[in-house]
Amino acid sequence: MKRVTVFGSTGSIGQNTLDLIARAPHDYDVVALTGGRNIARLAADARRLGAQVAVTAHDDLLEDLRAALAGSGVAAAAGQAALIEAAARPADWTMSAIVGAAGLAPGMEALKHGGTLALANKESLVTAGPLLMATAARHGARILPVDSEHSAIFQALAGEDIAAVERIIITASGGAFRDWPLERLAGATLAEASSHPNWDMGQRITIDSASMFNKALEVIETREFFGVYPDQIEVILHPESLVHALVGFRDGALMAHVGASDMRHAIGYALHWPERRDLPVARLDLAAIGTLNFRAPDPARYPALRLARDVMQRGGLSGAVFNAAKERALDAFIAGRIGFLDMAGVVEDVLTRMSSESGLIDAEITLDTVAHVDHLARIRADEAMQAKAG
Ligand code: NAD
Ligand code: MG
């Protein structure tokens, strides 16, 4: 029996993870499931899978969760401390699938107790990559990538020497607006930005795909996870989303990972690693697909990619600044306060301003310093948006 915990179990990655677990219930002992405001789903999943504890991130929902779990034998808990407590419960495999910087602390806690952390929460590596990797090493824990591109790279690297890697190419679908004329983008609506051509994902990552902020995060994630240099990482547009990443070696070979756009592949790979087991994903009919397309991303359309380079060059806590400013700008876009194209301007503004504040982004990376610059970057982002509005 594998003891498993799923952070963010009510979300898109979380539900795909539970789908795999529920297909082989006798193989898993579910320790903790966590969610946000969707108490009905959290409670129903915790009951059906016989979890020890279900945790909502929101203190005010504890009574609702208790009521929903009454008589089930599943304990109910709420709030930040309860999330950390859930991460400290012994587990062999923990899925980190909370969205945003909020995923960092529970993942860090899980690493301190060993076992495997399946990392969907790319923000953890963007905000605190060196800290996360060092914590895993110190406690004998293992981090396995779940982002489709990073799982693909990881698989292409199996049995290879990282020193023989020349470059890593991650693909991007181009998101909802890849074929829109540039002048139309400023007026893009929330509904338009929230529908992805190929992947079915949570709303925030879907909008980040349209703006390429998701790919910007993934470039930084690649650098932090695989330890390659920034100029070894390339992004290519691939509208079909079937080739997830390619690794180029010093002898000129390119190893590509090809598969259906179904996150259960990457999740299942991390769940069963180092074995490969049957997974319920579609098998590709290459003859029916016929053609795969690739093209260079247009820098004018996707300023987020340039900002990712900037972050990698600055290093230190600039990833935490970048991510927090992005999250705040995304909140404002979702709330209808700023336009689609304004998001990159806000992030650039905050990054430039905070990088010039002496000692700020160069401080040692700890959970406290990450939380500090995260908090400050959100305030700076609000200031930048107010200045623009006023
Ligand atoms: P989602 O919005 O569908 O789900 C997010 C989950 O996190 C939910 O369970 C929600 O309740 C919980 N949550 C949200 N805010 C929280 C907070 N402040 N504290 C505690 N819990 C909170 O998101 P998703 O699409 O499943 O993405 C999850 C993570 O996986 C993100 O980091 C995303 O970038 C990454 N990812 C997702 C996909 C995908 O296909 N959806 C692919 C690759 C990577
Ligand atoms: Mg991805």
mmCIF file of N, CA, C and O in Angstrom, residues 266-338:
data_model
loop_
_atom_site.group_PDB
_atom_site.id
_atom_site.type_symbol
_atom_site.label_atom_id
_atom_site.label_comp_id
_atom_site.label_asym_id
_atom_site.label_seq_id
_atom_site.Cartn_x
_atom_site.Cartn_y
_atom_site.Cartn_z
ATOM 1 N N ALA A 266 1.502 12.436 -17.178
ATOM 2 C CA ALA A 266 2.599 12.937 -16.326
ATOM 3 C C ALA A 266 2.349 12.611 -14.847
ATOM 4 O O ALA A 266 3.274 12.264 -14.118
ATOM 5 N N ILE A 267 1.075 12.696 -14.426
ATOM 6 C CA ILE A 267 0.746 12.376 -13.037
ATOM 7 C C ILE A 267 1.007 10.882 -12.782
ATOM 8 O O ILE A 267 1.630 10.500 -11.787
ATOM 9 N N GLY A 268 0.546 10.046 -13.698
ATOM 10 C CA GLY A 268 0.713 8.598 -13.554
ATOM 11 C C GLY A 268 2.175 8.184 -13.605
ATOM 12 O O GLY A 268 2.610 7.280 -12.881
ATOM 13 N N TYR A 269 2.938 8.880 -14.459
ATOM 14 C CA TYR A 269 4.377 8.570 -14.525
ATOM 15 C C TYR A 269 5.027 8.827 -13.159
ATOM 16 O O TYR A 269 5.809 8.006 -12.662
ATOM 17 N N ALA A 270 4.657 9.979 -12.550
ATOM 18 C CA ALA A 270 5.222 10.318 -11.236
ATOM 19 C C ALA A 270 4.693 9.389 -10.139
ATOM 20 O O ALA A 270 5.393 9.097 -9.172
ATOM 21 N N LEU A 271 3.466 8.915 -10.312
ATOM 22 C CA LEU A 271 2.858 8.037 -9.304
ATOM 23 C C LEU A 271 3.511 6.649 -9.306
ATOM 24 O O LEU A 271 3.725 6.055 -8.256
ATOM 25 N N HIS A 272 3.845 6.156 -10.480
ATOM 26 C CA HIS A 272 4.367 4.786 -10.578
ATOM 27 C C HIS A 272 5.889 4.708 -10.702
ATOM 28 O O HIS A 272 6.440 3.620 -10.638
ATOM 29 N N TRP A 273 6.533 5.854 -10.934
ATOM 30 C CA TRP A 273 7.985 5.871 -11.107
ATOM 31 C C TRP A 273 8.668 5.054 -10.002
ATOM 32 O O TRP A 273 8.260 5.171 -8.866
ATOM 33 N N PRO A 274 9.707 4.281 -10.280
ATOM 34 C CA PRO A 274 10.406 4.152 -11.562
ATOM 35 C C PRO A 274 9.795 3.132 -12.527
ATOM 36 O O PRO A 274 10.388 2.883 -13.566
ATOM 37 N N GLU A 275 8.629 2.597 -12.169
ATOM 38 C CA GLU A 275 7.984 1.665 -13.110
ATOM 39 C C GLU A 275 7.144 2.438 -14.104
ATOM 40 O O GLU A 275 6.768 3.570 -13.845
ATOM 41 N N ARG A 276 6.813 1.782 -15.199
ATOM 42 C CA ARG A 276 5.757 2.302 -16.073
ATOM 43 C C ARG A 276 4.596 1.339 -15.965
ATOM 44 O O ARG A 276 4.776 0.127 -16.059
ATOM 45 N N ARG A 277 3.402 1.885 -15.717
ATOM 46 C CA ARG A 277 2.217 1.028 -15.643
ATOM 47 C C ARG A 277 1.176 1.502 -16.649
ATOM 48 O O ARG A 277 1.269 2.609 -17.165
ATOM 49 N N ASP A 278 0.157 0.683 -16.860
ATOM 50 C CA ASP A 278 -0.926 1.051 -17.781
ATOM 51 C C ASP A 278 -1.560 2.359 -17.317
ATOM 52 O O ASP A 278 -1.833 2.517 -16.128
ATOM 53 N N LEU A 279 -1.811 3.249 -18.246
ATOM 54 C CA LEU A 279 -2.504 4.490 -17.909
ATOM 55 C C LEU A 279 -3.649 4.707 -18.901
ATOM 56 O O LEU A 279 -3.506 4.372 -20.088
ATOM 57 N N PRO A 280 -4.747 5.274 -18.414
ATOM 58 C CA PRO A 280 -5.940 5.446 -19.259
ATOM 59 C C PRO A 280 -5.843 6.681 -20.149
ATOM 60 O O PRO A 280 -6.702 7.556 -20.109
ATOM 61 N N VAL A 281 -4.771 6.784 -20.919
ATOM 62 C CA VAL A 281 -4.635 7.939 -21.819
ATOM 63 C C VAL A 281 -4.748 7.461 -23.263
ATOM 64 O O VAL A 281 -4.390 6.321 -23.585
ATOM 65 N N ALA A 282 -5.238 8.345 -24.116
ATOM 66 C CA ALA A 282 -5.430 7.984 -25.526
ATOM 67 C C ALA A 282 -4.088 7.659 -26.179
ATOM 68 O O ALA A 282 -3.057 8.254 -25.854
ATOM 69 N N ARG A 283 -4.089 6.657 -27.050
ATOM 70 C CA ARG A 283 -2.902 6.323 -27.828
ATOM 71 C C ARG A 283 -2.969 7.107 -29.130
ATOM 72 O O ARG A 283 -4.023 7.152 -29.776
ATOM 73 N N LEU A 284 -1.847 7.716 -29.534
ATOM 74 C CA LEU A 284 -1.870 8.577 -30.719
ATOM 75 C C LEU A 284 -1.890 7.762 -32.013
ATOM 76 O O LEU A 284 -1.159 6.783 -32.149
ATOM 77 N N ASP A 285 -2.711 8.206 -32.922
ATOM 78 C CA ASP A 285 -2.730 7.646 -34.273
ATOM 79 C C ASP A 285 -1.983 8.649 -35.158
ATOM 80 O O ASP A 285 -2.554 9.634 -35.631
ATOM 81 N N LEU A 286 -0.679 8.406 -35.317
ATOM 82 C CA LEU A 286 0.156 9.399 -36.008
ATOM 83 C C LEU A 286 -0.272 9.602 -37.454
ATOM 84 O O LEU A 286 -0.218 10.719 -37.974
ATOM 85 N N ALA A 287 -0.707 8.541 -38.112
ATOM 86 C CA ALA A 287 -1.130 8.693 -39.508
ATOM 87 C C ALA A 287 -2.353 9.606 -39.590
ATOM 88 O O ALA A 287 -2.468 10.430 -40.503
ATOM 89 N N ALA A 288 -3.243 9.481 -38.601
ATOM 90 C CA ALA A 288 -4.433 10.345 -38.606
ATOM 91 C C ALA A 288 -4.044 11.792 -38.292
ATOM 92 O O ALA A 288 -4.637 12.730 -38.824
ATOM 93 N N ILE A 289 -3.041 11.965 -37.436
ATOM 94 C CA ILE A 289 -2.599 13.325 -37.088
ATOM 95 C C ILE A 289 -1.878 13.943 -38.288
ATOM 96 O O ILE A 289 -2.081 15.113 -38.614
ATOM 97 N N GLY A 290 -1.044 13.167 -38.934
ATOM 98 C CA GLY A 290 -0.429 13.594 -40.190
ATOM 99 C C GLY A 290 0.684 14.606 -40.054
ATOM 100 O O GLY A 290 1.816 14.338 -40.426
ATOM 101 N N THR A 291 0.382 15.770 -39.479
ATOM 102 C CA THR A 291 1.355 16.861 -39.473
ATOM 103 C C THR A 291 1.528 17.451 -38.079
ATOM 104 O O THR A 291 0.548 17.634 -37.364
ATOM 105 N N LEU A 292 2.761 17.722 -37.721
ATOM 106 C CA LEU A 292 3.039 18.461 -36.489
ATOM 107 C C LEU A 292 3.686 19.784 -36.896
ATOM 108 O O LEU A 292 4.568 19.795 -37.749
ATOM 109 N N ASN A 293 3.250 20.876 -36.300
ATOM 110 C CA ASN A 293 3.779 22.197 -36.664
ATOM 111 C C ASN A 293 4.622 22.796 -35.547
ATOM 112 O O ASN A 293 4.313 22.608 -34.367
ATOM 113 N N PHE A 294 5.645 23.514 -35.940
ATOM 114 C CA PHE A 294 6.503 24.227 -34.990
ATOM 115 C C PHE A 294 6.817 25.599 -35.565
ATOM 116 O O PHE A 294 7.036 25.724 -36.764
ATOM 117 N N ARG A 295 6.822 26.610 -34.692
ATOM 118 C CA ARG A 295 7.288 27.922 -35.140
ATOM 119 C C ARG A 295 7.820 28.715 -33.950
ATOM 120 O O ARG A 295 7.482 28.430 -32.801
ATOM 121 N N ALA A 296 8.658 29.702 -34.260
ATOM 122 C CA ALA A 296 9.260 30.506 -33.189
ATOM 123 C C ALA A 296 8.202 31.424 -32.585
ATOM 124 O O ALA A 296 7.369 31.958 -33.304
ATOM 125 N N PRO A 297 8.228 31.596 -31.247
ATOM 126 C CA PRO A 297 7.272 32.532 -30.636
ATOM 127 C C PRO A 297 7.637 33.981 -30.971
ATOM 128 O O PRO A 297 8.818 34.325 -31.006
ATOM 129 N N ASP A 298 6.628 34.803 -31.215
ATOM 130 C CA ASP A 298 6.839 36.215 -31.547
ATOM 131 C C ASP A 298 7.070 37.000 -30.246
ATOM 132 O O ASP A 298 6.187 37.072 -29.392
ATOM 133 N N PRO A 299 8.269 37.585 -30.073
ATOM 134 C CA PRO A 299 8.585 38.275 -28.812
ATOM 135 C C PRO A 299 7.630 39.442 -28.524
ATOM 136 O O PRO A 299 7.360 39.743 -27.360
ATOM 137 N N ALA A 300 7.119 40.074 -29.560
ATOM 138 C CA ALA A 300 6.221 41.221 -29.339
ATOM 139 C C ALA A 300 4.892 40.743 -28.753
ATOM 140 O O ALA A 300 4.249 41.441 -27.974
ATOM 141 N N ARG A 301 4.493 39.554 -29.108
ATOM 142 C CA ARG A 301 3.222 39.016 -28.638
ATOM 143 C C ARG A 301 3.347 38.472 -27.210
ATOM 144 O O ARG A 301 2.386 38.456 -26.458
ATOM 145 N N TYR A 302 4.560 38.009 -26.866
ATOM 146 C CA TYR A 302 4.723 37.318 -25.579
ATOM 147 C C TYR A 302 5.845 37.926 -24.730
ATOM 148 O O TYR A 302 6.906 37.309 -24.549
ATOM 149 N N PRO A 303 5.646 39.143 -24.198
ATOM 150 C CA PRO A 303 6.685 39.783 -23.373
ATOM 151 C C PRO A 303 7.051 38.950 -22.140
ATOM 152 O O PRO A 303 8.156 39.095 -21.610
ATOM 153 N N ALA A 304 6.162 38.075 -21.695
ATOM 154 C CA ALA A 304 6.438 37.268 -20.496
ATOM 155 C C ALA A 304 7.708 36.434 -20.683
ATOM 156 O O ALA A 304 8.450 36.201 -19.723
ATOM 157 N N LEU A 305 7.967 35.989 -21.908
ATOM 158 C CA LEU A 305 9.158 35.152 -22.142
ATOM 159 C C LEU A 305 10.440 35.946 -21.920
ATOM 160 O O LEU A 305 11.420 35.430 -21.388
ATOM 161 N N ARG A 306 10.423 37.225 -22.317
ATOM 162 C CA ARG A 306 11.583 38.080 -22.090
ATOM 163 C C ARG A 306 11.757 38.307 -20.583
ATOM 164 O O ARG A 306 12.879 38.308 -20.061
ATOM 165 N N LEU A 307 10.657 38.485 -19.881
ATOM 166 C CA LEU A 307 10.734 38.710 -18.429
ATOM 167 C C LEU A 307 11.324 37.488 -17.716
ATOM 168 O O LEU A 307 12.043 37.633 -16.729
ATOM 169 N N ALA A 308 11.038 36.295 -18.226
ATOM 170 C CA ALA A 308 11.597 35.080 -17.612
ATOM 171 C C ALA A 308 13.128 35.091 -17.730
ATOM 172 O O ALA A 308 13.837 34.702 -16.797
ATOM 173 N N ARG A 309 13.625 35.546 -18.885
ATOM 174 C CA ARG A 309 15.096 35.637 -19.072
ATOM 175 C C ARG A 309 15.672 36.611 -18.058
ATOM 176 O O ARG A 309 16.727 36.384 -17.469
ATOM 177 N N ASP A 310 14.966 37.715 -17.885
ATOM 178 C CA ASP A 310 15.373 38.748 -16.962
ATOM 179 C C ASP A 310 15.471 38.174 -15.536
ATOM 180 O O ASP A 310 16.459 38.398 -14.818
ATOM 181 N N VAL A 311 14.468 37.408 -15.155
ATOM 182 C CA VAL A 311 14.437 36.801 -13.821
ATOM 183 C C VAL A 311 15.615 35.842 -13.646
ATOM 184 O O VAL A 311 16.295 35.857 -12.620
ATOM 185 N N MET A 312 15.881 35.030 -14.645
ATOM 186 C CA MET A 312 16.973 34.051 -14.514
ATOM 187 C C MET A 312 18.316 34.768 -14.404
ATOM 188 O O MET A 312 19.215 34.313 -13.704
ATOM 189 N N GLN A 313 18.438 35.903 -15.091
ATOM 190 C CA GLN A 313 19.686 36.654 -15.009
ATOM 191 C C GLN A 313 19.849 37.294 -13.637
ATOM 192 O O GLN A 313 20.931 37.287 -13.060
ATOM 193 N N ARG A 314 18.764 37.829 -13.097
ATOM 194 C CA ARG A 314 18.833 38.477 -11.785
ATOM 195 C C ARG A 314 18.990 37.456 -10.656
ATOM 196 O O ARG A 314 19.665 37.720 -9.670
ATOM 197 N N GLY A 315 18.342 36.321 -10.786
ATOM 198 C CA GLY A 315 18.463 35.250 -9.794
ATOM 199 C C GLY A 315 17.907 35.627 -8.435
ATOM 200 O O GLY A 315 17.065 36.519 -8.316
ATOM 201 N N GLY A 316 18.367 34.942 -7.395
ATOM 202 C CA GLY A 316 17.943 35.211 -6.021
ATOM 203 C C GLY A 316 16.438 35.121 -5.858
ATOM 204 O O GLY A 316 15.800 34.158 -6.295
ATOM 205 N N LEU A 317 15.881 36.162 -5.245
ATOM 206 C CA LEU A 317 14.447 36.172 -4.955
ATOM 207 C C LEU A 317 13.623 36.802 -6.070
ATOM 208 O O LEU A 317 12.423 37.055 -5.898
ATOM 209 N N SER A 318 14.267 37.061 -7.223
ATOM 210 C CA SER A 318 13.499 37.731 -8.285
ATOM 211 C C SER A 318 12.386 36.832 -8.818
ATOM 212 O O SER A 318 11.361 37.327 -9.293
ATOM 213 N N GLY A 319 12.550 35.519 -8.720
ATOM 214 C CA GLY A 319 11.478 34.618 -9.146
ATOM 215 C C GLY A 319 10.244 34.776 -8.273
ATOM 216 O O GLY A 319 9.107 34.726 -8.762
ATOM 217 N N ALA A 320 10.466 34.984 -6.975
ATOM 218 C CA ALA A 320 9.337 35.173 -6.051
ATOM 219 C C ALA A 320 8.639 36.496 -6.346
ATOM 220 O O ALA A 320 7.410 36.597 -6.273
ATOM 221 N N VAL A 321 9.429 37.517 -6.690
ATOM 222 C CA VAL A 321 8.859 38.820 -7.054
ATOM 223 C C VAL A 321 8.030 38.670 -8.328
ATOM 224 O O VAL A 321 6.875 39.113 -8.409
ATOM 225 N N PHE A 322 8.633 38.046 -9.307
ATOM 226 C CA PHE A 322 7.988 37.846 -10.611
ATOM 227 C C PHE A 322 6.651 37.115 -10.440
ATOM 228 O O PHE A 322 5.610 37.543 -10.949
ATOM 229 N N ASN A 323 6.688 36.015 -9.707
ATOM 230 C CA ASN A 323 5.478 35.216 -9.555
ATOM 231 C C ASN A 323 4.383 35.968 -8.802
ATOM 232 O O ASN A 323 3.220 35.952 -9.203
ATOM 233 N N ALA A 324 4.758 36.653 -7.719
ATOM 234 C CA ALA A 324 3.742 37.356 -6.920
ATOM 235 C C ALA A 324 3.130 38.508 -7.714
ATOM 236 O O ALA A 324 1.910 38.716 -7.680
ATOM 237 N N ALA A 325 3.970 39.246 -8.434
ATOM 238 C CA ALA A 325 3.440 40.352 -9.250
ATOM 239 C C ALA A 325 2.514 39.800 -10.328
ATOM 240 O O ALA A 325 1.452 40.360 -10.614
ATOM 241 N N LYS A 326 2.906 38.674 -10.903
ATOM 242 C CA LYS A 326 2.066 38.029 -11.916
ATOM 243 C C LYS A 326 0.732 37.589 -11.315
ATOM 244 O O LYS A 326 -0.334 37.803 -11.905
ATOM 245 N N GLU A 327 0.775 36.984 -10.119
ATOM 246 C CA GLU A 327 -0.475 36.526 -9.492
ATOM 247 C C GLU A 327 -1.415 37.703 -9.224
ATOM 248 O O GLU A 327 -2.625 37.608 -9.410
ATOM 249 N N ARG A 328 -0.833 38.818 -8.792
ATOM 250 C CA ARG A 328 -1.645 39.997 -8.472
ATOM 251 C C ARG A 328 -2.229 40.611 -9.749
ATOM 252 O O ARG A 328 -3.389 41.035 -9.770
ATOM 253 N N ALA A 329 -1.406 40.675 -10.794
ATOM 254 C CA ALA A 329 -1.893 41.215 -12.072
ATOM 255 C C ALA A 329 -2.995 40.304 -12.631
ATOM 256 O O ALA A 329 -3.992 40.775 -13.179
ATOM 257 N N LEU A 330 -2.812 38.998 -12.450
ATOM 258 C CA LEU A 330 -3.825 38.041 -12.924
ATOM 259 C C LEU A 330 -5.129 38.213 -12.130
ATOM 260 O O LEU A 330 -6.223 38.211 -12.712
ATOM 261 N N ASP A 331 -5.018 38.401 -10.798
ATOM 262 C CA ASP A 331 -6.214 38.681 -9.979
ATOM 263 C C ASP A 331 -6.960 39.882 -10.564
ATOM 264 O O ASP A 331 -8.180 39.870 -10.681
ATOM 265 N N ALA A 332 -6.188 40.937 -10.903
ATOM 266 C CA ALA A 332 -6.797 42.180 -11.389
ATOM 267 C C ALA A 332 -7.444 41.973 -12.764
ATOM 268 O O ALA A 332 -8.508 42.519 -13.048
ATOM 269 N N PHE A 333 -6.809 41.167 -13.598
ATOM 270 C CA PHE A 333 -7.415 40.876 -14.915
ATOM 271 C C PHE A 333 -8.710 40.086 -14.721
ATOM 272 O O PHE A 333 -9.737 40.379 -15.344
ATOM 273 N N ILE A 334 -8.680 39.100 -13.823
ATOM 274 C CA ILE A 334 -9.879 38.277 -13.581
ATOM 275 C C ILE A 334 -11.009 39.144 -13.018
ATOM 276 O O ILE A 334 -12.174 38.967 -13.359
ATOM 277 N N ALA A 335 -10.630 40.133 -12.184
ATOM 278 C CA ALA A 335 -11.639 41.012 -11.584
ATOM 279 C C ALA A 335 -12.090 42.111 -12.554
ATOM 280 O O ALA A 335 -12.938 42.933 -12.212
ATOM 281 N N GLY A 336 -11.480 42.152 -13.748
ATOM 282 C CA GLY A 336 -11.886 43.148 -14.732
ATOM 283 C C GLY A 336 -11.293 44.532 -14.494
ATOM 284 O O GLY A 336 -11.748 45.513 -15.069
ATOM 285 N N ARG A 337 -10.255 44.597 -13.636
ATOM 286 C CA ARG A 337 -9.668 45.912 -13.337
ATOM 287 C C ARG A 337 -8.596 46.332 -14.335
ATOM 288 O O ARG A 337 -8.329 47.515 -14.477
ATOM 289 N N ILE A 338 -7.924 45.372 -14.973
ATOM 290 C CA ILE A 338 -6.922 45.734 -15.981
ATOM 291 C C ILE A 338 -7.141 44.863 -17.221
ATOM 292 O O ILE A 338 -7.817 43.835 -17.165
#
